[in-house]
């Protein structure tokens, strides 16, 4: 028996004209609102929470595109390091000491996988540039991404190269070394 679209959108009880329990069509709730711990939540608190939940828009009404809010410089660097580790060294090949990441796994998908991982690597370079990395650091980072992307396109040998080259870890290391030489503000 297959479910009709109406069954998915409206429970069976609401077809007969009876009030559905989960009907939120603007009517006031009849009972108290209870949280996970069993405590009652006042309706004013819920309404205030909905008013505070909003997207931040820029000057022109455009979405700022920053889902992480205002992160500090150190938080941004830690986020880049975490993404680089996930891409390059998140897992260990059982029975060996060889580390690989999702870059190596996604790279197994011919062409599209390498395009996806190269795009993520380019985003890391863009973030480094936003942190103030100079052109020579950015150029070296782009070179690492280019080598990883081009050689990674070669079937099987390119995937093995992806696992061993670790372009994202190299790029984060380059950025970290440059940042360590900069005076603290």
PDB file of N, CA and C in Angstrom, residues 84-184:
ATOM      1  N   UNK A  84      41.204  20.813   6.996  1.00  0.00           N
ATOM      2  CA  UNK A  84      42.367  20.210   6.338  1.00  0.00           C
ATOM      3  C   UNK A  84      42.626  18.804   6.864  1.00  0.00           C
ATOM      4  N   UNK A  85      42.489  18.620   8.173  1.00  0.00           N
ATOM      5  CA  UNK A  85      42.679  17.282   8.753  1.00  0.00           C
ATOM      6  C   UNK A  85      41.610  16.321   8.249  1.00  0.00           C
ATOM      7  N   UNK A  86      40.375  16.786   8.171  1.00  0.00           N
ATOM      8  CA  UNK A  86      39.295  15.945   7.658  1.00  0.00           C
ATOM      9  C   UNK A  86      39.557  15.551   6.209  1.00  0.00           C
ATOM     10  N   UNK A  87      40.043  16.499   5.417  1.00  0.00           N
ATOM     11  CA  UNK A  87      40.303  16.222   4.007  1.00  0.00           C
ATOM     12  C   UNK A  87      41.502  15.305   3.797  1.00  0.00           C
ATOM     13  N   UNK A  88      42.543  15.428   4.636  1.00  0.00           N
ATOM     14  CA  UNK A  88      43.796  14.745   4.340  1.00  0.00           C
ATOM     15  C   UNK A  88      44.199  13.617   5.287  1.00  0.00           C
ATOM     16  N   UNK A  89      43.881  13.688   6.578  1.00  0.00           N
ATOM     17  CA  UNK A  89      44.430  12.691   7.511  1.00  0.00           C
ATOM     18  C   UNK A  89      43.419  12.197   8.543  1.00  0.00           C
ATOM     19  N   UNK A  90      42.166  12.185   8.240  1.00  0.00           N
ATOM     20  CA  UNK A  90      41.139  11.856   9.225  1.00  0.00           C
ATOM     21  C   UNK A  90      41.100  10.369   9.590  1.00  0.00           C
ATOM     22  N   UNK A  91      41.499   9.494   8.685  1.00  0.00           N
ATOM     23  CA  UNK A  91      41.362   8.059   8.907  1.00  0.00           C
ATOM     24  C   UNK A  91      42.713   7.370   8.775  1.00  0.00           C
ATOM     25  N   UNK A  92      42.801   6.153   9.349  1.00  0.00           N
ATOM     26  CA  UNK A  92      44.012   5.342   9.228  1.00  0.00           C
ATOM     27  C   UNK A  92      43.640   4.071   8.481  1.00  0.00           C
ATOM     28  N   UNK A  93      44.449   3.707   7.501  1.00  0.00           N
ATOM     29  CA  UNK A  93      44.237   2.464   6.767  1.00  0.00           C
ATOM     30  C   UNK A  93      44.517   1.313   7.725  1.00  0.00           C
ATOM     31  N   UNK A  94      43.545   0.424   7.966  1.00  0.00           N
ATOM     32  CA  UNK A  94      43.724  -0.643   8.945  1.00  0.00           C
ATOM     33  C   UNK A  94      44.944  -1.508   8.636  1.00  0.00           C
ATOM     34  N   UNK A  95      45.696  -1.794   9.699  1.00  0.00           N
ATOM     35  CA  UNK A  95      46.867  -2.647   9.562  1.00  0.00           C
ATOM     36  C   UNK A  95      48.111  -1.912   9.098  1.00  0.00           C
ATOM     37  N   UNK A  96      47.987  -0.615   8.813  1.00  0.00           N
ATOM     38  CA  UNK A  96      49.134   0.181   8.382  1.00  0.00           C
ATOM     39  C   UNK A  96      49.156   1.474   9.180  1.00  0.00           C
ATOM     40  N   UNK A  97      50.126   2.294   8.897  1.00  0.00           N
ATOM     41  CA  UNK A  97      50.194   3.603   9.518  1.00  0.00           C
ATOM     42  C   UNK A  97      49.878   4.697   8.494  1.00  0.00           C
ATOM     43  N   UNK A  98      49.230   4.331   7.386  1.00  0.00           N
ATOM     44  CA  UNK A  98      48.908   5.272   6.320  1.00  0.00           C
ATOM     45  C   UNK A  98      47.620   6.001   6.669  1.00  0.00           C
ATOM     46  N   UNK A  99      47.725   7.326   6.705  1.00  0.00           N
ATOM     47  CA  UNK A  99      46.562   8.156   7.003  1.00  0.00           C
ATOM     48  C   UNK A  99      46.004   8.728   5.704  1.00  0.00           C
ATOM     49  N   UNK A 100      44.694   8.817   5.621  1.00  0.00           N
ATOM     50  CA  UNK A 100      44.023   9.390   4.459  1.00  0.00           C
ATOM     51  C   UNK A 100      42.786  10.127   4.940  1.00  0.00           C
ATOM     52  N   UNK A 101      42.239  10.940   4.091  1.00  0.00           N
ATOM     53  CA  UNK A 101      41.048  11.709   4.455  1.00  0.00           C
ATOM     54  C   UNK A 101      39.975  11.569   3.397  1.00  0.00           C
ATOM     55  N   UNK A 102      38.948  12.389   3.523  1.00  0.00           N
ATOM     56  CA  UNK A 102      37.852  12.280   2.564  1.00  0.00           C
ATOM     57  C   UNK A 102      38.276  12.762   1.182  1.00  0.00           C
ATOM     58  N   UNK A 103      39.372  13.522   1.096  1.00  0.00           N
ATOM     59  CA  UNK A 103      39.921  13.909  -0.207  1.00  0.00           C
ATOM     60  C   UNK A 103      40.263  12.653  -1.004  1.00  0.00           C
ATOM     61  N   UNK A 104      40.895  11.696  -0.364  1.00  0.00           N
ATOM     62  CA  UNK A 104      41.242  10.443  -1.037  1.00  0.00           C
ATOM     63  C   UNK A 104      40.017   9.612  -1.389  1.00  0.00           C
ATOM     64  N   UNK A 105      39.001   9.667  -0.545  1.00  0.00           N
ATOM     65  CA  UNK A 105      37.786   8.885  -0.806  1.00  0.00           C
ATOM     66  C   UNK A 105      36.946   9.507  -1.922  1.00  0.00           C
ATOM     67  N   UNK A 106      36.732  10.826  -1.817  1.00  0.00           N
ATOM     68  CA  UNK A 106      35.932  11.496  -2.844  1.00  0.00           C
ATOM     69  C   UNK A 106      36.671  11.471  -4.178  1.00  0.00           C
ATOM     70  N   UNK A 107      38.011  11.518  -4.117  1.00  0.00           N
ATOM     71  CA  UNK A 107      38.820  11.488  -5.322  1.00  0.00           C
ATOM     72  C   UNK A 107      38.685  10.203  -6.114  1.00  0.00           C
ATOM     73  N   UNK A 108      38.153   9.149  -5.494  1.00  0.00           N
ATOM     74  CA  UNK A 108      37.938   7.886  -6.213  1.00  0.00           C
ATOM     75  C   UNK A 108      36.849   8.015  -7.271  1.00  0.00           C
ATOM     76  N   UNK A 109      35.975   8.998  -7.119  1.00  0.00           N
ATOM     77  CA  UNK A 109      34.952   9.249  -8.136  1.00  0.00           C
ATOM     78  C   UNK A 109      35.656   9.965  -9.292  1.00  0.00           C
ATOM     79  N   UNK A 110      35.678   9.359 -10.472  1.00  0.00           N
ATOM     80  CA  UNK A 110      36.431   9.959 -11.574  1.00  0.00           C
ATOM     81  C   UNK A 110      35.973  11.380 -11.900  1.00  0.00           C
ATOM     82  N   UNK A 111      36.897  12.264 -12.083  1.00  0.00           N
ATOM     83  CA  UNK A 111      36.768  13.659 -12.488  1.00  0.00           C
ATOM     84  C   UNK A 111      35.944  14.487 -11.487  1.00  0.00           C
ATOM     85  N   UNK A 112      34.711  14.131 -11.239  1.00  0.00           N
ATOM     86  CA  UNK A 112      33.837  14.925 -10.376  1.00  0.00           C
ATOM     87  C   UNK A 112      34.384  14.973  -8.950  1.00  0.00           C
ATOM     88  N   UNK A 113      34.884  13.865  -8.446  1.00  0.00           N
ATOM     89  CA  UNK A 113      35.445  13.841  -7.104  1.00  0.00           C
ATOM     90  C   UNK A 113      36.625  14.781  -6.966  1.00  0.00           C
ATOM     91  N   UNK A 114      37.489  14.789  -7.980  1.00  0.00           N
ATOM     92  CA  UNK A 114      38.648  15.678  -7.942  1.00  0.00           C
ATOM     93  C   UNK A 114      38.239  17.136  -8.066  1.00  0.00           C
ATOM     94  N   UNK A 115      37.206  17.409  -8.821  1.00  0.00           N
ATOM     95  CA  UNK A 115      36.706  18.785  -8.935  1.00  0.00           C
ATOM     96  C   UNK A 115      36.151  19.246  -7.595  1.00  0.00           C
ATOM     97  N   UNK A 116      35.409  18.391  -6.927  1.00  0.00           N
ATOM     98  CA  UNK A 116      34.832  18.745  -5.629  1.00  0.00           C
ATOM     99  C   UNK A 116      35.928  19.022  -4.605  1.00  0.00           C
ATOM    100  N   UNK A 117      36.907  18.126  -4.501  1.00  0.00           N
ATOM    101  CA  UNK A 117      37.959  18.318  -3.500  1.00  0.00           C
ATOM    102  C   UNK A 117      38.846  19.507  -3.844  1.00  0.00           C
ATOM    103  N   UNK A 118      39.062  19.772  -5.123  1.00  0.00           N
ATOM    104  CA  UNK A 118      39.837  20.949  -5.513  1.00  0.00           C
ATOM    105  C   UNK A 118      39.080  22.222  -5.149  1.00  0.00           C
ATOM    106  N   UNK A 119      37.760  22.215  -5.310  1.00  0.00           N
ATOM    107  CA  UNK A 119      36.958  23.386  -4.942  1.00  0.00           C
ATOM    108  C   UNK A 119      37.039  23.649  -3.438  1.00  0.00           C
ATOM    109  N   UNK A 120      36.993  22.594  -2.636  1.00  0.00           N
ATOM    110  CA  UNK A 120      37.115  22.770  -1.182  1.00  0.00           C
ATOM    111  C   UNK A 120      38.500  23.302  -0.836  1.00  0.00           C
ATOM    112  N   UNK A 121      39.528  22.785  -1.499  1.00  0.00           N
ATOM    113  CA  UNK A 121      40.890  23.258  -1.263  1.00  0.00           C
ATOM    114  C   UNK A 121      41.036  24.722  -1.657  1.00  0.00           C
ATOM    115  N   UNK A 122      40.387  25.119  -2.740  1.00  0.00           N
ATOM    116  CA  UNK A 122      40.428  26.522  -3.157  1.00  0.00           C
ATOM    117  C   UNK A 122      39.717  27.416  -2.146  1.00  0.00           C
ATOM    118  N   UNK A 123      38.672  26.899  -1.522  1.00  0.00           N
ATOM    119  CA  UNK A 123      37.992  27.658  -0.480  1.00  0.00           C
ATOM    120  C   UNK A 123      38.942  27.893   0.697  1.00  0.00           C
ATOM    121  N   UNK A 124      39.754  26.876   1.036  1.00  0.00           N
ATOM    122  CA  UNK A 124      40.735  27.043   2.111  1.00  0.00           C
ATOM    123  C   UNK A 124      41.735  28.145   1.764  1.00  0.00           C
ATOM    124  N   UNK A 125      42.164  28.195   0.509  1.00  0.00           N
ATOM    125  CA  UNK A 125      43.090  29.241   0.068  1.00  0.00           C
ATOM    126  C   UNK A 125      42.408  30.606   0.155  1.00  0.00           C
ATOM    127  N   UNK A 126      41.153  30.668  -0.227  1.00  0.00           N
ATOM    128  CA  UNK A 126      40.409  31.924  -0.137  1.00  0.00           C
ATOM    129  C   UNK A 126      40.317  32.397   1.309  1.00  0.00           C
ATOM    130  N   UNK A 127      40.074  31.479   2.224  1.00  0.00           N
ATOM    131  CA  UNK A 127      40.018  31.824   3.646  1.00  0.00           C
ATOM    132  C   UNK A 127      41.367  32.328   4.143  1.00  0.00           C
ATOM    133  N   UNK A 128      42.448  31.697   3.675  1.00  0.00           N
ATOM    134  CA  UNK A 128      43.790  32.154   4.053  1.00  0.00           C
ATOM    135  C   UNK A 128      44.010  33.579   3.562  1.00  0.00           C
ATOM    136  N   UNK A 129      43.577  33.862   2.356  1.00  0.00           N
ATOM    137  CA  UNK A 129      43.710  35.211   1.798  1.00  0.00           C
ATOM    138  C   UNK A 129      42.884  36.203   2.616  1.00  0.00           C
ATOM    139  N   UNK A 130      41.695  35.770   3.059  1.00  0.00           N
ATOM    140  CA  UNK A 130      40.851  36.633   3.883  1.00  0.00           C
ATOM    141  C   UNK A 130      41.493  36.890   5.247  1.00  0.00           C
ATOM    142  N   UNK A 131      42.321  35.970   5.708  1.00  0.00           N
ATOM    143  CA  UNK A 131      43.036  36.162   6.970  1.00  0.00           C
ATOM    144  C   UNK A 131      44.250  37.064   6.807  1.00  0.00           C
ATOM    145  N   UNK A 132      44.542  37.460   5.572  1.00  0.00           N
ATOM    146  CA  UNK A 132      45.624  38.395   5.336  1.00  0.00           C
ATOM    147  C   UNK A 132      46.895  37.791   4.784  1.00  0.00           C
ATOM    148  N   UNK A 133      46.850  36.545   4.331  1.00  0.00           N
ATOM    149  CA  UNK A 133      48.050  35.908   3.781  1.00  0.00           C
ATOM    150  C   UNK A 133      48.524  36.687   2.552  1.00  0.00           C
ATOM    151  N   UNK A 134      49.829  36.948   2.447  1.00  0.00           N
ATOM    152  CA  UNK A 134      50.345  37.707   1.301  1.00  0.00           C
ATOM    153  C   UNK A 134      50.314  36.879   0.022  1.00  0.00           C
ATOM    154  N   UNK A 135      50.587  37.539  -1.090  1.00  0.00           N
ATOM    155  CA  UNK A 135      50.474  36.896  -2.395  1.00  0.00           C
ATOM    156  C   UNK A 135      51.429  35.709  -2.536  1.00  0.00           C
ATOM    157  N   UNK A 136      52.654  35.779  -1.972  1.00  0.00           N
ATOM    158  CA  UNK A 136      53.595  34.673  -2.156  1.00  0.00           C
ATOM    159  C   UNK A 136      53.154  33.420  -1.392  1.00  0.00           C
ATOM    160  N   UNK A 137      52.506  33.580  -0.246  1.00  0.00           N
ATOM    161  CA  UNK A 137      51.958  32.419   0.486  1.00  0.00           C
ATOM    162  C   UNK A 137      50.760  31.874  -0.277  1.00  0.00           C
ATOM    163  N   UNK A 138      49.903  32.773  -0.739  1.00  0.00           N
ATOM    164  CA  UNK A 138      48.730  32.354  -1.501  1.00  0.00           C
ATOM    165  C   UNK A 138      49.144  31.645  -2.789  1.00  0.00           C
ATOM    166  N   UNK A 139      50.189  32.130  -3.452  1.00  0.00           N
ATOM    167  CA  UNK A 139      50.670  31.501  -4.692  1.00  0.00           C
ATOM    168  C   UNK A 139      51.182  30.089  -4.423  1.00  0.00           C
ATOM    169  N   UNK A 140      51.907  29.903  -3.331  1.00  0.00           N
ATOM    170  CA  UNK A 140      52.381  28.550  -2.988  1.00  0.00           C
ATOM    171  C   UNK A 140      51.213  27.628  -2.658  1.00  0.00           C
ATOM    172  N   UNK A 141      50.223  28.164  -1.968  1.00  0.00           N
ATOM    173  CA  UNK A 141      49.039  27.372  -1.640  1.00  0.00           C
ATOM    174  C   UNK A 141      48.294  26.971  -2.915  1.00  0.00           C
ATOM    175  N   UNK A 142      48.150  27.931  -3.832  1.00  0.00           N
ATOM    176  CA  UNK A 142      47.492  27.621  -5.107  1.00  0.00           C
ATOM    177  C   UNK A 142      48.282  26.592  -5.901  1.00  0.00           C
ATOM    178  N   UNK A 143      49.610  26.663  -5.836  1.00  0.00           N
ATOM    179  CA  UNK A 143      50.443  25.659  -6.503  1.00  0.00           C
ATOM    180  C   UNK A 143      50.214  24.273  -5.928  1.00  0.00           C
ATOM    181  N   UNK A 144      50.109  24.178  -4.606  1.00  0.00           N
ATOM    182  CA  UNK A 144      49.826  22.879  -3.976  1.00  0.00           C
ATOM    183  C   UNK A 144      48.473  22.332  -4.425  1.00  0.00           C
ATOM    184  N   UNK A 145      47.477  23.220  -4.472  1.00  0.00           N
ATOM    185  CA  UNK A 145      46.136  22.793  -4.898  1.00  0.00           C
ATOM    186  C   UNK A 145      46.165  22.360  -6.361  1.00  0.00           C
ATOM    187  N   UNK A 146      46.897  23.086  -7.204  1.00  0.00           N
ATOM    188  CA  UNK A 146      46.972  22.744  -8.632  1.00  0.00           C
ATOM    189  C   UNK A 146      47.642  21.391  -8.826  1.00  0.00           C
ATOM    190  N   UNK A 147      48.750  21.165  -8.144  1.00  0.00           N
ATOM    191  CA  UNK A 147      49.438  19.866  -8.260  1.00  0.00           C
ATOM    192  C   UNK A 147      48.524  18.743  -7.794  1.00  0.00           C
ATOM    193  N   UNK A 148      47.875  18.948  -6.657  1.00  0.00           N
ATOM    194  CA  UNK A 148      46.969  17.934  -6.114  1.00  0.00           C
ATOM    195  C   UNK A 148      45.807  17.673  -7.068  1.00  0.00           C
ATOM    196  N   UNK A 149      45.247  18.735  -7.644  1.00  0.00           N
ATOM    197  CA  UNK A 149      44.105  18.576  -8.543  1.00  0.00           C
ATOM    198  C   UNK A 149      44.467  17.928  -9.865  1.00  0.00           C
ATOM    199  N   UNK A 150      45.579  18.353 -10.464  1.00  0.00           N
ATOM    200  CA  UNK A 150      45.962  17.824 -11.778  1.00  0.00           C
ATOM    201  C   UNK A 150      46.434  16.377 -11.681  1.00  0.00           C
ATOM    202  N   UNK A 151      47.328  16.100 -10.732  1.00  0.00           N
ATOM    203  CA  UNK A 151      47.817  14.725 -10.594  1.00  0.00           C
ATOM    204  C   UNK A 151      46.699  13.816 -10.082  1.00  0.00           C
ATOM    205  N   UNK A 152      45.797  14.366  -9.265  1.00  0.00           N
ATOM    206  CA  UNK A 152      44.683  13.576  -8.746  1.00  0.00           C
ATOM    207  C   UNK A 152      43.722  13.102  -9.819  1.00  0.00           C
ATOM    208  N   UNK A 153      43.738  13.735 -10.987  1.00  0.00           N
ATOM    209  CA  UNK A 153      42.849  13.336 -12.087  1.00  0.00           C
ATOM    210  C   UNK A 153      43.279  12.006 -12.715  1.00  0.00           C
ATOM    211  N   UNK A 154      44.539  11.629 -12.523  1.00  0.00           N
ATOM    212  CA  UNK A 154      45.029  10.361 -13.086  1.00  0.00           C
ATOM    213  C   UNK A 154      44.402   9.215 -12.287  1.00  0.00           C
ATOM    214  N   UNK A 155      43.741   8.283 -12.961  1.00  0.00           N
ATOM    215  CA  UNK A 155      43.090   7.192 -12.229  1.00  0.00           C
ATOM    216  C   UNK A 155      44.085   6.377 -11.401  1.00  0.00           C
ATOM    217  N   UNK A 156      43.698   6.007 -10.204  1.00  0.00           N
ATOM    218  CA  UNK A 156      44.411   5.172  -9.242  1.00  0.00           C
ATOM    219  C   UNK A 156      45.734   5.779  -8.784  1.00  0.00           C
ATOM    220  N   UNK A 157      46.671   6.043  -9.678  1.00  0.00           N
ATOM    221  CA  UNK A 157      47.950   6.636  -9.279  1.00  0.00           C
ATOM    222  C   UNK A 157      47.712   8.026  -8.689  1.00  0.00           C
ATOM    223  N   UNK A 158      46.789   8.759  -9.263  1.00  0.00           N
ATOM    224  CA  UNK A 158      46.461  10.081  -8.751  1.00  0.00           C
ATOM    225  C   UNK A 158      45.825  10.015  -7.372  1.00  0.00           C
ATOM    226  N   UNK A 159      45.030   8.987  -7.141  1.00  0.00           N
ATOM    227  CA  UNK A 159      44.407   8.815  -5.826  1.00  0.00           C
ATOM    228  C   UNK A 159      45.455   8.483  -4.771  1.00  0.00           C
ATOM    229  N   UNK A 160      46.420   7.644  -5.134  1.00  0.00           N
ATOM    230  CA  UNK A 160      47.511   7.340  -4.212  1.00  0.00           C
ATOM    231  C   UNK A 160      48.327   8.599  -3.934  1.00  0.00           C
ATOM    232  N   UNK A 161      48.542   9.413  -4.963  1.00  0.00           N
ATOM    233  CA  UNK A 161      49.264  10.668  -4.795  1.00  0.00           C
ATOM    234  C   UNK A 161      48.493  11.602  -3.861  1.00  0.00           C
ATOM    235  N   UNK A 162      47.162  11.668  -4.012  1.00  0.00           N
ATOM    236  CA  UNK A 162      46.329  12.489  -3.136  1.00  0.00           C
ATOM    237  C   UNK A 162      46.538  12.118  -1.678  1.00  0.00           C
ATOM    238  N   UNK A 163      46.608  10.826  -1.406  1.00  0.00           N
ATOM    239  CA  UNK A 163      46.761  10.350  -0.032  1.00  0.00           C
ATOM    240  C   UNK A 163      48.126  10.758   0.525  1.00  0.00           C
ATOM    241  N   UNK A 164      49.159  10.695  -0.305  1.00  0.00           N
ATOM    242  CA  UNK A 164      50.509  10.976   0.180  1.00  0.00           C
ATOM    243  C   UNK A 164      50.886  12.461   0.144  1.00  0.00           C
ATOM    244  N   UNK A 165      50.360  13.227  -0.793  1.00  0.00           N
ATOM    245  CA  UNK A 165      50.777  14.625  -0.968  1.00  0.00           C
ATOM    246  C   UNK A 165      50.185  15.544   0.096  1.00  0.00           C
ATOM    247  N   UNK A 166      48.932  15.383   0.448  1.00  0.00           N
ATOM    248  CA  UNK A 166      48.259  16.143   1.502  1.00  0.00           C
ATOM    249  C   UNK A 166      48.372  17.650   1.314  1.00  0.00           C
ATOM    250  N   UNK A 167      47.844  18.133   0.233  1.00  0.00           N
ATOM    251  CA  UNK A 167      47.951  19.553  -0.122  1.00  0.00           C
ATOM    252  C   UNK A 167      47.315  20.466   0.928  1.00  0.00           C
ATOM    253  N   UNK A 168      46.207  20.061   1.489  1.00  0.00           N
ATOM    254  CA  UNK A 168      45.519  20.921   2.451  1.00  0.00           C
ATOM    255  C   UNK A 168      46.315  21.061   3.744  1.00  0.00           C
ATOM    256  N   UNK A 169      46.914  19.981   4.208  1.00  0.00           N
ATOM    257  CA  UNK A 169      47.760  20.056   5.399  1.00  0.00           C
ATOM    258  C   UNK A 169      48.981  20.930   5.123  1.00  0.00           C
ATOM    259  N   UNK A 170      49.546  20.809   3.938  1.00  0.00           N
ATOM    260  CA  UNK A 170      50.683  21.659   3.565  1.00  0.00           C
ATOM    261  C   UNK A 170      50.270  23.131   3.579  1.00  0.00           C
ATOM    262  N   UNK A 171      49.101  23.408   3.029  1.00  0.00           N
ATOM    263  CA  UNK A 171      48.633  24.789   2.954  1.00  0.00           C
ATOM    264  C   UNK A 171      48.371  25.379   4.340  1.00  0.00           C
ATOM    265  N   UNK A 172      47.765  24.606   5.216  1.00  0.00           N
ATOM    266  CA  UNK A 172      47.504  25.101   6.564  1.00  0.00           C
ATOM    267  C   UNK A 172      48.830  25.301   7.305  1.00  0.00           C
ATOM    268  N   UNK A 173      49.788  24.412   7.087  1.00  0.00           N
ATOM    269  CA  UNK A 173      51.107  24.563   7.705  1.00  0.00           C
ATOM    270  C   UNK A 173      51.792  25.841   7.202  1.00  0.00           C
ATOM    271  N   UNK A 174      51.705  26.098   5.886  1.00  0.00           N
ATOM    272  CA  UNK A 174      52.254  27.344   5.328  1.00  0.00           C
ATOM    273  C   UNK A 174      51.609  28.566   5.979  1.00  0.00           C
ATOM    274  N   UNK A 175      50.290  28.546   6.084  1.00  0.00           N
ATOM    275  CA  UNK A 175      49.565  29.663   6.674  1.00  0.00           C
ATOM    276  C   UNK A 175      49.945  29.845   8.140  1.00  0.00           C
ATOM    277  N   UNK A 176      50.006  28.754   8.882  1.00  0.00           N
ATOM    278  CA  UNK A 176      50.327  28.819  10.310  1.00  0.00           C
ATOM    279  C   UNK A 176      51.740  29.373  10.522  1.00  0.00           C
ATOM    280  N   UNK A 177      52.701  28.924   9.715  1.00  0.00           N
ATOM    281  CA  UNK A 177      54.071  29.433   9.835  1.00  0.00           C
ATOM    282  C   UNK A 177      54.114  30.935   9.565  1.00  0.00           C
ATOM    283  N   UNK A 178      53.404  31.378   8.533  1.00  0.00           N
ATOM    284  CA  UNK A 178      53.388  32.801   8.215  1.00  0.00           C
ATOM    285  C   UNK A 178      52.734  33.584   9.359  1.00  0.00           C
ATOM    286  N   UNK A 179      51.617  33.073   9.893  1.00  0.00           N
ATOM    287  CA  UNK A 179      50.920  33.772  10.968  1.00  0.00           C
ATOM    288  C   UNK A 179      51.762  33.837  12.236  1.00  0.00           C
ATOM    289  N   UNK A 180      52.543  32.796  12.517  1.00  0.00           N
ATOM    290  CA  UNK A 180      53.389  32.788  13.708  1.00  0.00           C
ATOM    291  C   UNK A 180      54.485  33.853  13.631  1.00  0.00           C
ATOM    292  N   UNK A 181      54.882  34.227  12.431  1.00  0.00           N
ATOM    293  CA  UNK A 181      55.900  35.259  12.263  1.00  0.00           C
ATOM    294  C   UNK A 181      55.324  36.668  12.367  1.00  0.00           C
ATOM    295  N   UNK A 182      54.007  36.786  12.288  1.00  0.00           N
ATOM    296  CA  UNK A 182      53.377  38.106  12.324  1.00  0.00           C
ATOM    297  C   UNK A 182      53.253  38.582  13.767  1.00  0.00           C
ATOM    298  N   UNK A 183      53.397  39.895  13.981  1.00  0.00           N
ATOM    299  CA  UNK A 183      53.218  40.426  15.344  1.00  0.00           C
ATOM    300  C   UNK A 183      51.773  40.285  15.788  1.00  0.00           C
ATOM    301  N   UNK A 184      51.592  40.030  17.056  1.00  0.00           N
ATOM    302  CA  UNK A 184      50.239  39.910  17.627  1.00  0.00           C
ATOM    303  C   UNK A 184      49.617  41.287  17.749  1.00  0.00           C
TER     304      UNK A 184
END
